[in-house]
């Protein structure tokens, strides 16, 4: 049986951070806008706090062990067109981004790594 490669996946460190953020902030979502600087990083918000619309694509509903509901991952349509041939891997690195993402006070930030689909 053929199993499709997930469009978005989480590293263990990212999943751990999401469990901690979920315990503090409730249901979560990601949005990656494609703007300059931190706008090209995935931003984590309380679910529904970032308004999505026709210019956004829902790439995944991530299942995280220990989190009751899926964590949605949205991307701006224009950035999706540039990244559509890749698998996105959400990771965590030391340092603080300048955005409004929920992990900022933790001294870490989410980062997207990518692999060409099929590689």
PDB file of C-alpha atoms in Angstrom:
ATOM      1  CA  UNK A   1       0.000   0.000   0.000  1.00  0.00           C
ATOM      2  CA  UNK A   2       1.319   3.450  -0.959  1.00  0.00           C
ATOM      3  CA  UNK A   3       1.593   5.985   1.869  1.00  0.00           C
ATOM      4  CA  UNK A   4       1.883   9.626   0.893  1.00  0.00           C
ATOM      5  CA  UNK A   5       4.810  11.552   2.359  1.00  0.00           C
ATOM      6  CA  UNK A   6       3.494  14.170   4.789  1.00  0.00           C
ATOM      7  CA  UNK A   7       3.773  17.760   3.535  1.00  0.00           C
ATOM      8  CA  UNK A   8       4.724  18.985   7.018  1.00  0.00           C
ATOM      9  CA  UNK A   9       6.347  17.117   9.870  1.00  0.00           C
ATOM     10  CA  UNK A  10       7.741  17.968  13.287  1.00  0.00           C
ATOM     11  CA  UNK A  11      11.058  17.161  14.871  1.00  0.00           C
ATOM     12  CA  UNK A  12      10.856  15.670  18.378  1.00  0.00           C
ATOM     13  CA  UNK A  13      12.033  19.028  19.787  1.00  0.00           C
ATOM     14  CA  UNK A  14       9.231  20.872  17.971  1.00  0.00           C
ATOM     15  CA  UNK A  15       6.622  18.369  19.199  1.00  0.00           C
ATOM     16  CA  UNK A  16       7.887  18.769  22.778  1.00  0.00           C
ATOM     17  CA  UNK A  17       7.688  22.551  22.571  1.00  0.00           C
ATOM     18  CA  UNK A  18       4.157  22.340  21.139  1.00  0.00           C
ATOM     19  CA  UNK A  19       3.063  20.191  24.092  1.00  0.00           C
ATOM     20  CA  UNK A  20       4.384  22.838  26.498  1.00  0.00           C
ATOM     21  CA  UNK A  21       2.800  25.709  24.554  1.00  0.00           C
ATOM     22  CA  UNK A  22      -0.525  23.835  24.336  1.00  0.00           C
ATOM     23  CA  UNK A  23      -0.575  23.406  28.130  1.00  0.00           C
ATOM     24  CA  UNK A  24      -0.188  27.179  28.551  1.00  0.00           C
ATOM     25  CA  UNK A  25      -2.118  28.640  25.605  1.00  0.00           C
ATOM     26  CA  UNK A  26      -4.713  26.050  24.561  1.00  0.00           C
ATOM     27  CA  UNK A  27      -5.212  24.838  20.955  1.00  0.00           C
ATOM     28  CA  UNK A  28      -2.520  26.017  18.528  1.00  0.00           C
ATOM     29  CA  UNK A  29      -1.940  26.825  14.875  1.00  0.00           C
ATOM     30  CA  UNK A  30       1.019  27.721  12.644  1.00  0.00           C
ATOM     31  CA  UNK A  31       1.132  30.277   9.869  1.00  0.00           C
ATOM     32  CA  UNK A  32       4.095  30.876   7.578  1.00  0.00           C
ATOM     33  CA  UNK A  33       3.628  34.045   5.571  1.00  0.00           C
ATOM     34  CA  UNK A  34       6.700  34.317   3.409  1.00  0.00           C
ATOM     35  CA  UNK A  35       7.432  37.890   4.395  1.00  0.00           C
ATOM     36  CA  UNK A  36      10.978  39.012   4.979  1.00  0.00           C
ATOM     37  CA  UNK A  37      13.086  37.952   7.941  1.00  0.00           C
ATOM     38  CA  UNK A  38      10.963  36.216  10.594  1.00  0.00           C
ATOM     39  CA  UNK A  39       7.941  36.303   8.294  1.00  0.00           C
ATOM     40  CA  UNK A  40       9.447  33.349   6.478  1.00  0.00           C
ATOM     41  CA  UNK A  41       9.568  31.315   9.713  1.00  0.00           C
ATOM     42  CA  UNK A  42       6.540  29.396  10.998  1.00  0.00           C
ATOM     43  CA  UNK A  43       4.722  31.477  13.597  1.00  0.00           C
ATOM     44  CA  UNK A  44       2.774  29.674  16.317  1.00  0.00           C
ATOM     45  CA  UNK A  45      -0.435  31.279  17.586  1.00  0.00           C
ATOM     46  CA  UNK A  46      -3.439  30.247  19.652  1.00  0.00           C
ATOM     47  CA  UNK A  47      -5.804  28.530  17.194  1.00  0.00           C
ATOM     48  CA  UNK A  48      -7.870  31.150  15.363  1.00  0.00           C
ATOM     49  CA  UNK A  49      -5.826  34.142  16.540  1.00  0.00           C
ATOM     50  CA  UNK A  50      -4.283  34.557  13.099  1.00  0.00           C
ATOM     51  CA  UNK A  51      -7.021  35.046  10.526  1.00  0.00           C
ATOM     52  CA  UNK A  52      -6.598  32.940   7.424  1.00  0.00           C
ATOM     53  CA  UNK A  53      -8.396  33.435   4.150  1.00  0.00           C
ATOM     54  CA  UNK A  54      -8.311  32.826   0.424  1.00  0.00           C
ATOM     55  CA  UNK A  55      -4.667  33.844   0.210  1.00  0.00           C
ATOM     56  CA  UNK A  56      -3.653  30.984   2.563  1.00  0.00           C
ATOM     57  CA  UNK A  57      -3.291  27.216   2.070  1.00  0.00           C
ATOM     58  CA  UNK A  58      -3.905  24.641   4.818  1.00  0.00           C
ATOM     59  CA  UNK A  59      -0.946  22.263   4.396  1.00  0.00           C
ATOM     60  CA  UNK A  60      -1.429  19.992   7.385  1.00  0.00           C
ATOM     61  CA  UNK A  61      -3.331  19.129  10.501  1.00  0.00           C
ATOM     62  CA  UNK A  62      -0.451  17.895  12.628  1.00  0.00           C
ATOM     63  CA  UNK A  63      -1.118  15.155  15.154  1.00  0.00           C
ATOM     64  CA  UNK A  64       1.078  15.689  18.205  1.00  0.00           C
ATOM     65  CA  UNK A  65       1.189  13.005  20.879  1.00  0.00           C
ATOM     66  CA  UNK A  66      -0.139  14.516  24.109  1.00  0.00           C
ATOM     67  CA  UNK A  67      -2.090  17.272  22.311  1.00  0.00           C
ATOM     68  CA  UNK A  68      -5.823  16.612  22.088  1.00  0.00           C
ATOM     69  CA  UNK A  69      -6.512  18.367  18.791  1.00  0.00           C
ATOM     70  CA  UNK A  70      -4.533  18.741  15.554  1.00  0.00           C
ATOM     71  CA  UNK A  71      -2.200  21.720  15.173  1.00  0.00           C
ATOM     72  CA  UNK A  72      -3.046  23.308  11.824  1.00  0.00           C
ATOM     73  CA  UNK A  73      -0.237  24.509   9.557  1.00  0.00           C
ATOM     74  CA  UNK A  74      -1.115  27.302   7.133  1.00  0.00           C
ATOM     75  CA  UNK A  75       1.071  28.994   4.532  1.00  0.00           C
ATOM     76  CA  UNK A  76       0.476  31.998   2.343  1.00  0.00           C
ATOM     77  CA  UNK A  77      -0.449  30.883  -1.169  1.00  0.00           C
ATOM     78  CA  UNK A  78       2.431  32.844  -2.727  1.00  0.00           C
ATOM     79  CA  UNK A  79       4.988  31.125  -0.500  1.00  0.00           C
ATOM     80  CA  UNK A  80       3.339  27.754  -1.056  1.00  0.00           C
ATOM     81  CA  UNK A  81       3.904  28.141  -4.798  1.00  0.00           C
ATOM     82  CA  UNK A  82       7.641  28.488  -4.127  1.00  0.00           C
ATOM     83  CA  UNK A  83       7.745  25.601  -1.610  1.00  0.00           C
ATOM     84  CA  UNK A  84       5.200  23.232  -3.196  1.00  0.00           C
ATOM     85  CA  UNK A  85       7.892  20.741  -4.282  1.00  0.00           C
ATOM     86  CA  UNK A  86       9.234  20.335  -0.746  1.00  0.00           C
ATOM     87  CA  UNK A  87       8.438  18.565   2.486  1.00  0.00           C
ATOM     88  CA  UNK A  88       8.596  21.035   5.392  1.00  0.00           C
ATOM     89  CA  UNK A  89      10.185  19.976   8.660  1.00  0.00           C
ATOM     90  CA  UNK A  90       9.384  22.209  11.628  1.00  0.00           C
ATOM     91  CA  UNK A  91      12.276  22.319  14.086  1.00  0.00           C
ATOM     92  CA  UNK A  92      13.325  24.435  17.080  1.00  0.00           C
ATOM     93  CA  UNK A  93      16.586  26.361  17.408  1.00  0.00           C
ATOM     94  CA  UNK A  94      18.111  28.472  20.170  1.00  0.00           C
ATOM     95  CA  UNK A  95      17.578  32.199  19.875  1.00  0.00           C
ATOM     96  CA  UNK A  96      14.704  34.555  19.757  1.00  0.00           C
ATOM     97  CA  UNK A  97      12.854  35.664  16.668  1.00  0.00           C
ATOM     98  CA  UNK A  98      11.377  39.123  16.426  1.00  0.00           C
ATOM     99  CA  UNK A  99       7.833  37.998  15.635  1.00  0.00           C
ATOM    100  CA  UNK A 100       4.763  37.379  17.751  1.00  0.00           C
ATOM    101  CA  UNK A 101       5.126  33.604  17.850  1.00  0.00           C
ATOM    102  CA  UNK A 102       4.221  32.018  21.203  1.00  0.00           C
ATOM    103  CA  UNK A 103       7.636  30.420  21.741  1.00  0.00           C
ATOM    104  CA  UNK A 104       9.518  33.766  21.800  1.00  0.00           C
ATOM    105  CA  UNK A 105       9.605  34.026  25.639  1.00  0.00           C
ATOM    106  CA  UNK A 106      11.134  30.514  25.785  1.00  0.00           C
ATOM    107  CA  UNK A 107      14.418  31.696  24.225  1.00  0.00           C
ATOM    108  CA  UNK A 108      13.912  29.477  21.183  1.00  0.00           C
ATOM    109  CA  UNK A 109      12.188  29.817  17.842  1.00  0.00           C
ATOM    110  CA  UNK A 110      10.554  27.557  15.316  1.00  0.00           C
ATOM    111  CA  UNK A 111      12.389  27.120  12.027  1.00  0.00           C
ATOM    112  CA  UNK A 112      11.351  25.407   8.796  1.00  0.00           C
ATOM    113  CA  UNK A 113      13.788  23.080   7.127  1.00  0.00           C
ATOM    114  CA  UNK A 114      12.895  21.543   3.807  1.00  0.00           C
ATOM    115  CA  UNK A 115      13.563  18.500   1.649  1.00  0.00           C
ATOM    116  CA  UNK A 116      12.654  18.119  -1.988  1.00  0.00           C
ATOM    117  CA  UNK A 117       9.698  15.711  -2.234  1.00  0.00           C
ATOM    118  CA  UNK A 118      10.938  12.322  -3.338  1.00  0.00           C
ATOM    119  CA  UNK A 119      14.482  12.925  -2.063  1.00  0.00           C
TER     120      UNK A 119
END
